[in-house]
Amino acid sequence: MNIYDYMVEKGLLAKKAARKLAYISTETKNNALIAMSEALVKNSDFILAENEKDITNGKNNGMSQGLLDRLALNIKRIEDMAQGLKNVALLPDPIGEVTKMWRNPDNLQIGRVRVPLGVIGMIYEARPNVTVDAAALCIKSGNAAILKGGKEAINSNIAIANTIIKAAVEAGLPEGSIQLIETTDREAVNVMMKLNEYIDVLIPRGGSGLIQTVVKNSTVPVIETGIGNCHVYVDEEADLEMAENIVINAKTQRIGVCNAMETLLVHKDAAQKLLPKLGERLKSLGVEIRGCEKTGEYIKDIVSASEKDWETEYLDLILAVKIVDSIDDAMDHIYIYGTKHSEAIVTNNYRNSQRFLNEVDAAAVYVNASTRFTDGSEFGFGAEIGISTQKLHARGPMGLEQLTSIKYIIYGEGQTRK
Amino acid sequence: MNIYDYMVEKGLLAKKAARKLAYISTETKNNALIAMSEALVKNSDFILAENEKDITNGKNNGMSQGLLDRLALNIKRIEDMAQGLKNVALLPDPIGEVTKMWRNPDNLQIGRVRVPLGVIGMIYEARPNVTVDAAALCIKSGNAAILKGGKEAINSNIAIANTIIKAAVEAGLPEGSIQLIETTDREAVNVMMKLNEYIDVLIPRGGSGLIQTVVKNSTVPVIETGIGNCHVYVDEEADLEMAENIVINAKTQRIGVCNAMETLLVHKDAAQKLLPKLGERLKSLGVEIRGCEKTGEYIKDIVSASEKDWETEYLDLILAVKIVDSIDDAMDHIYIYGTKHSEAIVTNNYRNSQRFLNEVDAAAVYVNASTRFTDGSEFGFGAEIGISTQKLHARGPMGLEQLTSIKYIIYGEGQTRK
């Protein structure tokens, strides 16, 4: 079968499943999630053996240590995935919630009810746990899932997907509720991006290369996730000890994540007191500093920052530092180089805190807190499928609610329009 | 200047305007809307003269009477547009509304606040009033608007746009808040569909050809509007007088609109009592009936329906009629041929009413009421920019709220992530 026909077959099956999933009971969905969880643990030997094949292939192909680490499974990681499934079962079911109901002048009773999106396509890279996480959130929100993982993880993904799909169907979910694209042919992604008839939304998860490819080529609606060139701006009137702690946390608490800080902006009148001590502390934590010319006056032995540094999401122990003349300069810098993910100001000035909250355009805007809090769990959503950096449909951490749409249900008694 | 550079220039200016529009005061926006309203009336002689040029060109090019009617302006229509602007000024400003605010376990105060989408691109056809309606709703919701009307209306649109733009800027809106694409080169739309960097969302309004072209070719996120192949299903246990009135209303109250009924589905056990009288009434109103074989047993002298009839949005005095064996058959027919716009059941059976509301996937699902109610004004939204038939971002009638996104604002006191 050619790739196009293969993908259409998957799409048709997903659409058929989605029609039933839309009004399946919460109990059936939860039972399926728990069965999937148990099956994962039961099948762990097989999954680990398949994962070992991917690891061996990766090593033979010279895969980096970082990627190998993302790819590798062990019993602890499988148990974590299994626990994740159980956690999703415990979350409230978003489907069927009537968020508003009113009567119009014709005495029609109009309700706004939460319904699934339909079929969600996930395109991701080497992390096999995304296969489980995405399937869990899609199922709980009543959506069918078509999963396309990276070729590096193909053996692991097939083992995991077959395990959870079998358990899900046995527990009563319609066939086609969860499907994995089992080919590593790159053409599959190209076809997937044009399957408007069968896929309601595509969510790419991974590096900026993958995400930009999907955004630029997909005619299926896309939710853009995860690129975070985040800033912390330390204002003139900041509490400097607080500023220091927030900067250290936002840069170093975990470096490879989208909500980590990449550029520090410092008001010129705070630089003298903040930077010498903070600079040494960052360096002692292994952070390489790339600063503007003035930064060099306060922190010794730093690399000169270039235009490219302001644009880069390092995801590494590197920090760009720029001294600015005013909050307006800081906000202009964020406007030009930011990716609308998470931005923070540290200040005790009321007016500046309000200006920053109002004028900075990002999914999450912080006063006096670390950017690292932009996360579904930290926000209280229970789980997340990614962090949207676009404005349409969903913005910021995406939990179950962000995987839903609405419909209007209207109760009449024979009304006609005049 | 080539078309690409021309469009990028518009995009850049819109983006710059959007940054300011996002936090401009409600008063300034309302003053602008009122100034635009007054300018339209004041400039009506000029606008009518320019519209006359389009009408003359249209007649010379053999434009149909229906299109000429949509294109034609008169003083009444200009006054209606002016009144529309004033009505939008009276609506509550959606921007800045905090829809939810809570504290997380770290004692961060997290708020969800409504913000504009940014830059909205409208692509539409011959109706010059869309220029005014779209500008009004975009401005009130804090968005910059890039408007691309049909070439048939180019003189009217330039006259209208220049009038309202001048008034808006004089009233304090940033330059670039409203822009019209003044070229009739078709390439402009092709460029617009790829301007992801400058346009946040495209809303096509018009016939299905235009909408499908935009959906299939745009990489800018699109909100699909307005195709309505709507059904009324008369169940076995329906009140037949009510059914008759709803069918007549849904088909004939206004025929050229997306929420009009196109196919009537009748339960086989209701056909005998319903169809003979209803058929004659429809025919007396000038409705051509295209029925399935069984329909011919109850209504005389009808056209035989073909597969194409089930698929067609007639927007005309034509009705397809099919007799079905059960509510399941009716819902299957709607699933296959419906466009997820508006669907109605007429029944007094409780279980069937609930099944229809739960299982039919459409923006608006009705029990015992006409599909013609799917409309921003009827729903109480005050105004509408179109009716979304997709599930992402907005579904059903789109008012001001549907032209917004959200951001999270987080008030901390030095919190860092553990």
CSV table of N, CA, C and O in Angstrom, one decimal, chain A residues 15 19 23 102 104 106 108 117 216 219 221 242 245 249 253 331-332 335 357-360 362-370 372-373 378-379 381 391-393 395 405-418, chain B residues 15 19 23 102 104 106 108 115 117 216 219 221 242 245 249 253 331-332 335 357-360 362-370 372-373 378-379 381 391-393 395 405-418:
chain,number,residue,atom,x,y,z
A,15,LYS,N,-11.6,8.7,12.3
A,15,LYS,CA,-12.8,9.5,12.2
A,15,LYS,C,-14.0,8.7,12.7
A,15,LYS,O,-14.9,9.2,13.4
A,19,ARG,N,-16.3,9.5,16.2
A,19,ARG,CA,-17.7,9.6,16.3
A,19,ARG,C,-18.3,9.0,17.5
A,19,ARG,O,-19.2,9.5,18.2
A,23,TYR,N,-19.2,10.5,22.7
A,23,TYR,CA,-20.2,10.4,23.8
A,23,TYR,C,-20.1,9.1,24.5
A,23,TYR,O,-21.1,8.6,25.1
A,102,TRP,N,-28.5,29.8,28.8
A,102,TRP,CA,-29.3,31.0,28.9
A,102,TRP,C,-30.5,30.9,28.1
A,102,TRP,O,-30.6,30.0,27.2
A,104,ASN,N,-32.9,33.0,25.3
A,104,ASN,CA,-32.9,34.2,24.4
A,104,ASN,C,-34.3,34.8,24.4
A,104,ASN,O,-35.2,34.2,25.0
A,106,ASP,N,-36.6,34.8,22.4
A,106,ASP,CA,-37.6,33.9,21.8
A,106,ASP,C,-37.9,32.7,22.8
A,106,ASP,O,-38.6,31.8,22.4
A,108,LEU,N,-35.9,30.5,23.6
A,108,LEU,CA,-35.0,29.3,23.4
A,108,LEU,C,-34.1,29.1,24.5
A,108,LEU,O,-33.5,30.1,25.0
A,117,LEU,N,-12.5,17.6,20.1
A,117,LEU,CA,-12.2,18.2,18.8
A,117,LEU,C,-12.4,17.2,17.7
A,117,LEU,O,-12.7,17.6,16.6
A,216,LYS,N,4.7,25.7,8.9
A,216,LYS,CA,4.8,26.2,7.5
A,216,LYS,C,4.2,25.4,6.4
A,216,LYS,O,4.0,25.9,5.3
A,219,THR,N,-1.8,22.3,6.1
A,219,THR,CA,-3.0,22.9,5.9
A,219,THR,C,-4.0,22.5,7.0
A,219,THR,O,-5.1,23.1,7.2
A,221,PRO,N,-5.2,22.5,10.7
A,221,PRO,CA,-4.9,23.4,11.7
A,221,PRO,C,-3.9,22.9,12.7
A,221,PRO,O,-3.9,21.7,13.0
A,242,MET,N,15.8,38.9,45.7
A,242,MET,CA,14.8,38.2,45.0
A,242,MET,C,15.1,38.0,43.5
A,242,MET,O,15.0,36.9,42.9
A,245,ASN,N,17.7,35.2,43.0
A,245,ASN,CA,17.1,33.9,43.2
A,245,ASN,C,16.3,33.5,42.0
A,245,ASN,O,16.3,32.4,41.5
A,249,ASN,N,17.1,30.5,39.4
A,249,ASN,CA,16.1,29.4,39.2
A,249,ASN,C,15.7,29.3,37.8
A,249,ASN,O,15.6,28.2,37.2
A,253,GLN,N,17.5,25.8,37.1
A,253,GLN,CA,16.8,24.7,37.8
A,253,GLN,C,16.6,23.5,36.9
A,253,GLN,O,16.7,22.3,37.3
A,331,MET,N,10.9,46.0,27.2
A,331,MET,CA,9.8,45.5,26.5
A,331,MET,C,9.9,45.5,25.0
A,331,MET,O,9.4,44.5,24.3
A,332,ASP,N,10.7,46.4,24.4
A,332,ASP,CA,11.0,46.4,23.0
A,332,ASP,C,11.8,45.2,22.7
A,332,ASP,O,11.6,44.5,21.7
A,335,TYR,N,9.7,42.2,22.7
A,335,TYR,CA,8.8,42.2,21.5
A,335,TYR,C,9.5,41.7,20.3
A,335,TYR,O,9.0,40.9,19.5
A,357,LEU,N,2.7,43.6,32.8
A,357,LEU,CA,1.6,42.6,32.6
A,357,LEU,C,0.7,43.0,31.5
A,357,LEU,O,0.2,42.1,30.7
A,358,ASN,N,0.4,44.3,31.3
A,358,ASN,CA,-0.5,44.7,30.2
A,358,ASN,C,0.1,44.7,28.8
A,358,ASN,O,-0.5,44.3,27.9
A,359,GLU,N,1.4,45.1,28.8
A,359,GLU,CA,1.9,45.4,27.5
A,359,GLU,C,2.7,44.3,26.9
A,359,GLU,O,2.9,44.2,25.7
A,360,VAL,N,3.3,43.4,27.7
A,360,VAL,CA,4.0,42.3,27.1
A,360,VAL,C,3.1,41.2,26.6
A,360,VAL,O,2.2,40.8,27.3
A,362,ALA,N,2.6,37.6,25.8
A,362,ALA,CA,3.2,36.2,25.9
A,362,ALA,C,2.1,35.4,26.6
A,362,ALA,O,1.2,35.9,27.2
A,363,ALA,N,2.3,34.1,26.4
A,363,ALA,CA,1.3,33.1,27.0
A,363,ALA,C,1.2,33.4,28.6
A,363,ALA,O,0.2,33.3,29.1
A,364,ALA,N,2.4,33.6,29.2
A,364,ALA,CA,2.4,33.8,30.6
A,364,ALA,C,3.4,35.0,30.9
A,364,ALA,O,4.5,35.0,30.5
A,365,VAL,N,2.8,35.9,31.7
A,365,VAL,CA,3.6,37.1,32.1
A,365,VAL,C,3.7,37.2,33.6
A,365,VAL,O,2.6,37.2,34.2
A,366,TYR,N,4.9,37.2,34.1
A,366,TYR,CA,5.1,37.1,35.6
A,366,TYR,C,5.6,38.4,36.2
A,366,TYR,O,6.4,39.1,35.6
A,367,VAL,N,5.1,38.7,37.4
A,367,VAL,CA,5.8,39.7,38.2
A,367,VAL,C,6.4,38.9,39.4
A,367,VAL,O,5.7,38.2,40.1
A,368,ASN,N,7.7,39.1,39.6
A,368,ASN,CA,8.3,38.6,40.8
A,368,ASN,C,8.2,37.1,41.0
A,368,ASN,O,7.9,36.6,42.1
A,369,ALA,N,8.3,36.3,39.9
A,369,ALA,CA,8.4,34.9,40.0
A,369,ALA,C,9.2,34.3,38.8
A,369,ALA,O,9.3,35.0,37.8
A,370,SER,N,9.6,33.1,39.0
A,370,SER,CA,10.4,32.4,37.9
A,370,SER,C,9.5,32.0,36.8
A,370,SER,O,8.4,31.5,36.9
A,372,ARG,N,9.9,29.4,35.2
A,372,ARG,CA,9.8,28.0,35.2
A,372,ARG,C,8.4,27.5,35.6
A,372,ARG,O,8.1,26.3,35.5
A,373,PHE,N,7.5,28.4,36.1
A,373,PHE,CA,6.2,27.9,36.5
A,373,PHE,C,5.2,27.7,35.4
A,373,PHE,O,4.1,27.2,35.6
A,378,GLU,N,1.9,22.9,37.4
A,378,GLU,CA,2.1,24.0,38.3
A,378,GLU,C,0.8,24.9,38.2
A,378,GLU,O,0.5,25.5,39.2
A,379,PHE,N,0.2,25.0,37.1
A,379,PHE,CA,-1.0,25.9,37.0
A,379,PHE,C,-2.2,25.2,37.5
A,379,PHE,O,-3.3,25.8,37.6
A,381,PHE,N,-3.6,22.3,36.1
A,381,PHE,CA,-4.4,21.6,35.1
A,381,PHE,C,-4.3,20.1,35.2
A,381,PHE,O,-5.0,19.4,34.4
A,391,LYS,N,-1.8,32.1,19.5
A,391,LYS,CA,-3.0,32.7,20.2
A,391,LYS,C,-4.3,32.1,19.8
A,391,LYS,O,-5.3,32.3,20.5
A,392,LEU,N,-4.4,31.3,18.7
A,392,LEU,CA,-5.6,30.8,18.3
A,392,LEU,C,-5.9,29.5,19.1
A,392,LEU,O,-5.0,28.6,19.2
A,393,HIS,N,-7.1,29.3,19.5
A,393,HIS,CA,-7.6,28.1,20.2
A,393,HIS,C,-7.1,28.0,21.6
A,393,HIS,O,-7.8,28.0,22.6
A,395,ARG,N,-3.7,28.8,24.5
A,395,ARG,CA,-2.4,29.6,24.7
A,395,ARG,C,-1.9,29.1,26.1
A,395,ARG,O,-2.7,29.0,27.0
A,405,SER,N,-13.6,21.3,22.1
A,405,SER,CA,-14.3,22.4,21.4
A,405,SER,C,-15.6,22.6,22.1
A,405,SER,O,-15.8,22.0,23.2
A,406,ILE,N,-16.5,23.3,21.5
A,406,ILE,CA,-17.9,23.4,22.1
A,406,ILE,C,-18.9,23.2,21.0
A,406,ILE,O,-18.6,23.2,19.9
A,407,LYS,N,-20.1,22.9,21.5
A,407,LYS,CA,-21.3,23.0,20.6
A,407,LYS,C,-22.4,23.6,21.3
A,407,LYS,O,-22.4,23.6,22.6
A,408,TYR,N,-23.3,24.2,20.6
A,408,TYR,CA,-24.5,24.8,21.2
A,408,TYR,C,-25.6,23.8,21.1
A,408,TYR,O,-25.9,23.3,20.0
A,409,ILE,N,-26.3,23.6,22.2
A,409,ILE,CA,-27.5,22.7,22.2
A,409,ILE,C,-28.7,23.7,22.5
A,409,ILE,O,-28.6,24.5,23.4
A,410,ILE,N,-29.7,23.5,21.7
A,410,ILE,CA,-30.8,24.5,21.8
A,410,ILE,C,-32.1,23.7,22.0
A,410,ILE,O,-32.5,22.9,21.2
A,411,TYR,N,-32.8,24.0,23.2
A,411,TYR,CA,-34.1,23.4,23.5
A,411,TYR,C,-35.2,24.3,23.1
A,411,TYR,O,-35.3,25.4,23.7
A,412,GLY,N,-36.0,23.9,22.2
A,412,GLY,CA,-37.1,24.8,21.8
A,412,GLY,C,-38.5,24.1,22.1
A,412,GLY,O,-38.6,23.0,22.6
A,413,GLU,N,-39.5,24.9,21.7
A,413,GLU,CA,-40.9,24.3,21.9
A,413,GLU,C,-41.7,24.7,20.6
A,413,GLU,O,-42.8,25.1,20.7
A,414,GLY,N,-41.0,24.7,19.5
A,414,GLY,CA,-41.6,25.0,18.2
A,414,GLY,C,-41.3,26.3,17.6
A,414,GLY,O,-41.9,26.8,16.7
A,415,GLN,N,-40.3,27.0,18.2
A,415,GLN,CA,-40.0,28.4,17.8
A,415,GLN,C,-39.5,28.4,16.3
A,415,GLN,O,-38.7,27.6,15.9
A,416,THR,N,-40.0,29.5,15.6
A,416,THR,CA,-39.5,29.8,14.3
A,416,THR,C,-39.1,31.2,14.2
A,416,THR,O,-39.5,32.0,15.1
A,417,ARG,N,-38.2,31.5,13.3
A,417,ARG,CA,-37.7,32.9,13.2
A,417,ARG,C,-38.6,33.9,12.5
A,417,ARG,O,-39.0,33.5,11.4
A,418,LYS,N,-38.8,35.0,13.1
A,418,LYS,CA,-39.7,36.0,12.4
A,418,LYS,C,-39.0,36.8,11.4
A,418,LYS,O,-37.8,37.1,11.4
B,15,LYS,N,1.0,44.8,12.3
B,15,LYS,CA,1.6,44.2,13.5
B,15,LYS,C,2.0,45.3,14.5
B,15,LYS,O,1.8,45.2,15.7
B,19,ARG,N,0.2,46.0,18.3
B,19,ARG,CA,0.9,46.1,19.6
B,19,ARG,C,0.3,47.2,20.4
B,19,ARG,O,0.1,47.0,21.7
B,23,TYR,N,-3.7,47.3,24.1
B,23,TYR,CA,-4.0,47.9,25.5
B,23,TYR,C,-4.5,49.4,25.4
B,23,TYR,O,-4.4,50.1,26.3
B,102,TRP,N,-6.9,32.4,40.3
B,102,TRP,CA,-6.8,31.4,41.4
B,102,TRP,C,-5.4,31.5,42.0
B,102,TRP,O,-4.5,32.1,41.4
B,104,ASN,N,-2.2,29.0,43.2
B,104,ASN,CA,-1.7,27.7,43.1
B,104,ASN,C,-1.0,27.3,44.4
B,104,ASN,O,-0.9,28.2,45.3
B,106,ASP,N,1.9,27.1,45.3
B,106,ASP,CA,3.1,28.0,45.7
B,106,ASP,C,2.6,29.4,46.1
B,106,ASP,O,3.5,30.3,46.2
B,108,LEU,N,1.2,31.4,44.1
B,108,LEU,CA,1.2,32.3,43.0
B,108,LEU,C,-0.3,32.7,42.7
B,108,LEU,O,-1.1,31.8,42.7
B,115,VAL,N,-7.2,38.8,25.8
B,115,VAL,CA,-6.4,39.7,25.0
B,115,VAL,C,-6.8,39.6,23.5
B,115,VAL,O,-7.4,38.6,23.1
B,117,LEU,N,-6.4,38.8,19.4
B,117,LEU,CA,-5.6,37.8,18.7
B,117,LEU,C,-4.4,38.5,18.0
B,117,LEU,O,-3.4,37.8,17.9
B,216,LYS,N,-7.6,25.2,2.0
B,216,LYS,CA,-6.7,24.2,1.5
B,216,LYS,C,-5.3,24.8,1.2
B,216,LYS,O,-4.4,24.1,1.0
B,219,THR,N,-1.4,28.7,5.1
B,219,THR,CA,-0.6,28.2,6.2
B,219,THR,C,-0.9,29.1,7.5
B,219,THR,O,-0.6,28.7,8.6
B,221,PRO,N,-3.3,30.3,10.2
B,221,PRO,CA,-4.5,29.7,10.7
B,221,PRO,C,-5.7,30.3,10.2
B,221,PRO,O,-5.8,31.5,10.0
B,242,MET,N,-46.2,21.5,14.5
B,242,MET,CA,-44.9,22.1,14.8
B,242,MET,C,-43.9,21.8,13.7
B,242,MET,O,-43.2,22.7,13.3
B,245,ASN,N,-44.5,23.9,10.6
B,245,ASN,CA,-44.0,25.3,10.8
B,245,ASN,C,-42.5,25.4,10.8
B,245,ASN,O,-42.0,26.4,10.2
B,249,ASN,N,-40.4,27.4,8.0
B,249,ASN,CA,-39.5,28.5,8.4
B,249,ASN,C,-38.1,28.3,8.0
B,249,ASN,O,-37.4,29.2,7.5
B,253,GLN,N,-37.9,31.1,5.1
B,253,GLN,CA,-38.0,32.5,5.8
B,253,GLN,C,-36.9,33.4,5.1
B,253,GLN,O,-37.1,34.6,4.9
B,331,MET,N,-29.4,10.2,11.6
B,331,MET,CA,-28.1,10.8,12.1
B,331,MET,C,-26.9,10.3,11.2
B,331,MET,O,-26.0,11.0,11.1
B,332,ASP,N,-27.1,9.1,10.7
B,332,ASP,CA,-26.0,8.7,9.7
B,332,ASP,C,-26.0,9.6,8.5
B,332,ASP,O,-24.9,10.0,8.0
B,335,TYR,N,-24.4,12.7,9.4
B,335,TYR,CA,-23.0,12.6,9.6
B,335,TYR,C,-22.3,12.6,8.2
B,335,TYR,O,-21.2,13.2,8.1
B,357,LEU,N,-29.2,15.5,20.5
B,357,LEU,CA,-28.3,16.5,21.1
B,357,LEU,C,-26.9,16.0,21.3
B,357,LEU,O,-25.9,16.7,21.1
B,358,ASN,N,-26.9,14.8,21.8
B,358,ASN,CA,-25.5,14.2,22.2
B,358,ASN,C,-24.7,13.7,21.0
B,358,ASN,O,-23.5,13.9,20.9
B,359,GLU,N,-25.4,13.1,20.1
B,359,GLU,CA,-24.7,12.4,19.1
B,359,GLU,C,-24.5,13.1,17.8
B,359,GLU,O,-23.5,12.8,17.0
B,360,VAL,N,-25.3,14.2,17.5
B,360,VAL,CA,-25.1,14.9,16.2
B,360,VAL,C,-24.0,15.9,16.5
B,360,VAL,O,-24.0,16.7,17.4
B,362,ALA,N,-22.4,19.1,15.4
B,362,ALA,CA,-22.6,20.4,14.6
B,362,ALA,C,-22.4,21.5,15.6
B,362,ALA,O,-22.5,21.4,16.8
B,363,ALA,N,-22.2,22.7,15.0
B,363,ALA,CA,-22.1,23.9,15.8
B,363,ALA,C,-23.3,24.2,16.7
B,363,ALA,O,-23.2,24.5,17.8
B,364,ALA,N,-24.5,23.9,16.0
B,364,ALA,CA,-25.7,24.2,16.8
B,364,ALA,C,-26.7,23.0,16.5
B,364,ALA,O,-26.9,22.6,15.4
B,365,VAL,N,-27.2,22.4,17.6
B,365,VAL,CA,-28.1,21.2,17.5
B,365,VAL,C,-29.4,21.6,18.2
B,365,VAL,O,-29.4,22.0,19.3
B,366,TYR,N,-30.5,21.5,17.4
B,366,TYR,CA,-31.8,22.0,17.9
B,366,TYR,C,-32.8,20.9,18.2
B,366,TYR,O,-32.8,19.9,17.4
B,367,VAL,N,-33.6,21.0,19.2
B,367,VAL,CA,-34.8,20.2,19.4
B,367,VAL,C,-35.9,21.2,19.3
B,367,VAL,O,-36.0,22.2,19.9
B,368,ASN,N,-36.9,20.9,18.4
B,368,ASN,CA,-38.1,21.6,18.2
B,368,ASN,C,-37.9,23.1,18.0
B,368,ASN,O,-38.6,23.9,18.7
B,369,ALA,N,-37.0,23.5,17.1
B,369,ALA,CA,-36.9,24.9,16.7
B,369,ALA,C,-36.2,24.9,15.4
B,369,ALA,O,-35.6,24.0,14.9
B,370,SER,N,-36.4,26.0,14.7
B,370,SER,CA,-35.9,26.2,13.3
B,370,SER,C,-34.3,26.4,13.4
B,370,SER,O,-33.8,27.1,14.2
B,372,ARG,N,-32.8,28.4,11.6
B,372,ARG,CA,-32.5,29.8,11.3
B,372,ARG,C,-32.1,30.6,12.5
B,372,ARG,O,-31.6,31.7,12.3
B,373,PHE,N,-32.1,30.0,13.7
B,373,PHE,CA,-31.7,30.8,14.9
B,373,PHE,C,-30.2,30.9,15.1
B,373,PHE,O,-29.7,31.6,15.9
B,378,GLU,N,-29.3,36.5,17.3
B,378,GLU,CA,-30.3,35.6,18.0
B,378,GLU,C,-29.7,35.0,19.2
B,378,GLU,O,-30.5,34.7,20.2
B,379,PHE,N,-28.5,34.6,19.2
B,379,PHE,CA,-27.8,34.0,20.4
B,379,PHE,C,-27.5,35.0,21.5
B,379,PHE,O,-27.2,34.6,22.6
B,381,PHE,N,-25.2,37.6,21.1
B,381,PHE,CA,-23.8,38.1,21.1
B,381,PHE,C,-23.6,39.5,20.6
B,381,PHE,O,-22.6,40.1,20.6
B,391,LYS,N,-13.9,23.3,14.5
B,391,LYS,CA,-14.0,23.1,15.9
B,391,LYS,C,-12.9,23.8,16.7
B,391,LYS,O,-12.9,23.9,17.9
B,392,LEU,N,-11.8,24.2,15.9
B,392,LEU,CA,-10.7,24.8,16.6
B,392,LEU,C,-11.0,26.3,16.9
B,392,LEU,O,-11.5,27.0,16.0
B,393,HIS,N,-10.7,26.7,18.0
B,393,HIS,CA,-10.8,28.1,18.5
B,393,HIS,C,-12.2,28.6,18.6
B,393,HIS,O,-12.6,29.0,19.7
B,395,ARG,N,-16.5,28.1,17.4
B,395,ARG,CA,-17.5,27.2,16.8
B,395,ARG,C,-18.9,28.0,16.8
B,395,ARG,O,-19.2,28.5,17.9
B,405,SER,N,-8.0,36.1,22.3
B,405,SER,CA,-7.2,35.0,22.9
B,405,SER,C,-7.1,35.2,24.4
B,405,SER,O,-7.9,36.1,24.9
B,406,ILE,N,-6.3,34.5,25.1
B,406,ILE,CA,-6.1,34.8,26.5
B,406,ILE,C,-4.6,34.9,26.8
B,406,ILE,O,-3.8,34.5,25.9
B,407,LYS,N,-4.2,35.5,27.9
B,407,LYS,CA,-2.9,35.3,28.4
B,407,LYS,C,-3.0,35.1,29.9
B,407,LYS,O,-4.0,35.4,30.5
B,408,TYR,N,-2.0,34.4,30.5
B,408,TYR,CA,-2.0,34.2,31.9
B,408,TYR,C,-1.1,35.3,32.5
B,408,TYR,O,0.0,35.6,32.0
B,409,ILE,N,-1.7,36.0,33.5
B,409,ILE,CA,-0.9,37.0,34.3
B,409,ILE,C,-0.6,36.4,35.7
B,409,ILE,O,-1.6,35.8,36.3
B,410,ILE,N,0.6,36.5,36.1
B,410,ILE,CA,0.9,35.8,37.4
B,410,ILE,C,1.6,36.8,38.3
B,410,ILE,O,2.6,37.4,38.0
B,411,TYR,N,1.0,36.9,39.5
B,411,TYR,CA,1.5,37.8,40.5
B,411,TYR,C,2.3,37.0,41.6
B,411,TYR,O,1.7,36.1,42.2
B,412,GLY,N,3.6,37.2,41.7
B,412,GLY,CA,4.4,36.5,42.7
B,412,GLY,C,4.9,37.4,43.7
B,412,GLY,O,4.7,38.6,43.7
B,413,GLU,N,5.7,36.8,44.6
B,413,GLU,CA,6.4,37.5,45.7
B,413,GLU,C,7.8,36.9,45.8
B,413,GLU,O,8.3,36.7,47.0
B,414,GLY,N,8.3,36.5,44.7
B,414,GLY,CA,9.7,35.9,44.7
B,414,GLY,C,9.7,34.4,44.5
B,414,GLY,O,10.8,33.8,44.7
B,415,GLN,N,8.6,33.8,44.2
B,415,GLN,CA,8.6,32.4,44.1
B,415,GLN,C,9.6,31.8,43.0
B,415,GLN,O,9.7,32.3,41.9
B,416,THR,N,10.2,30.7,43.4
B,416,THR,CA,11.0,30.0,42.4
B,416,THR,C,10.6,28.5,42.5
B,416,THR,O,10.0,28.1,43.4
B,417,ARG,N,10.9,27.8,41.4
B,417,ARG,CA,10.4,26.4,41.3
B,417,ARG,C,11.3,25.4,42.0
B,417,ARG,O,12.5,25.5,41.7
B,418,LYS,N,10.8,24.5,42.7
B,418,LYS,CA,11.6,23.6,43.5
B,418,LYS,C,12.0,22.4,42.6
B,418,LYS,O,11.3,22.0,41.7
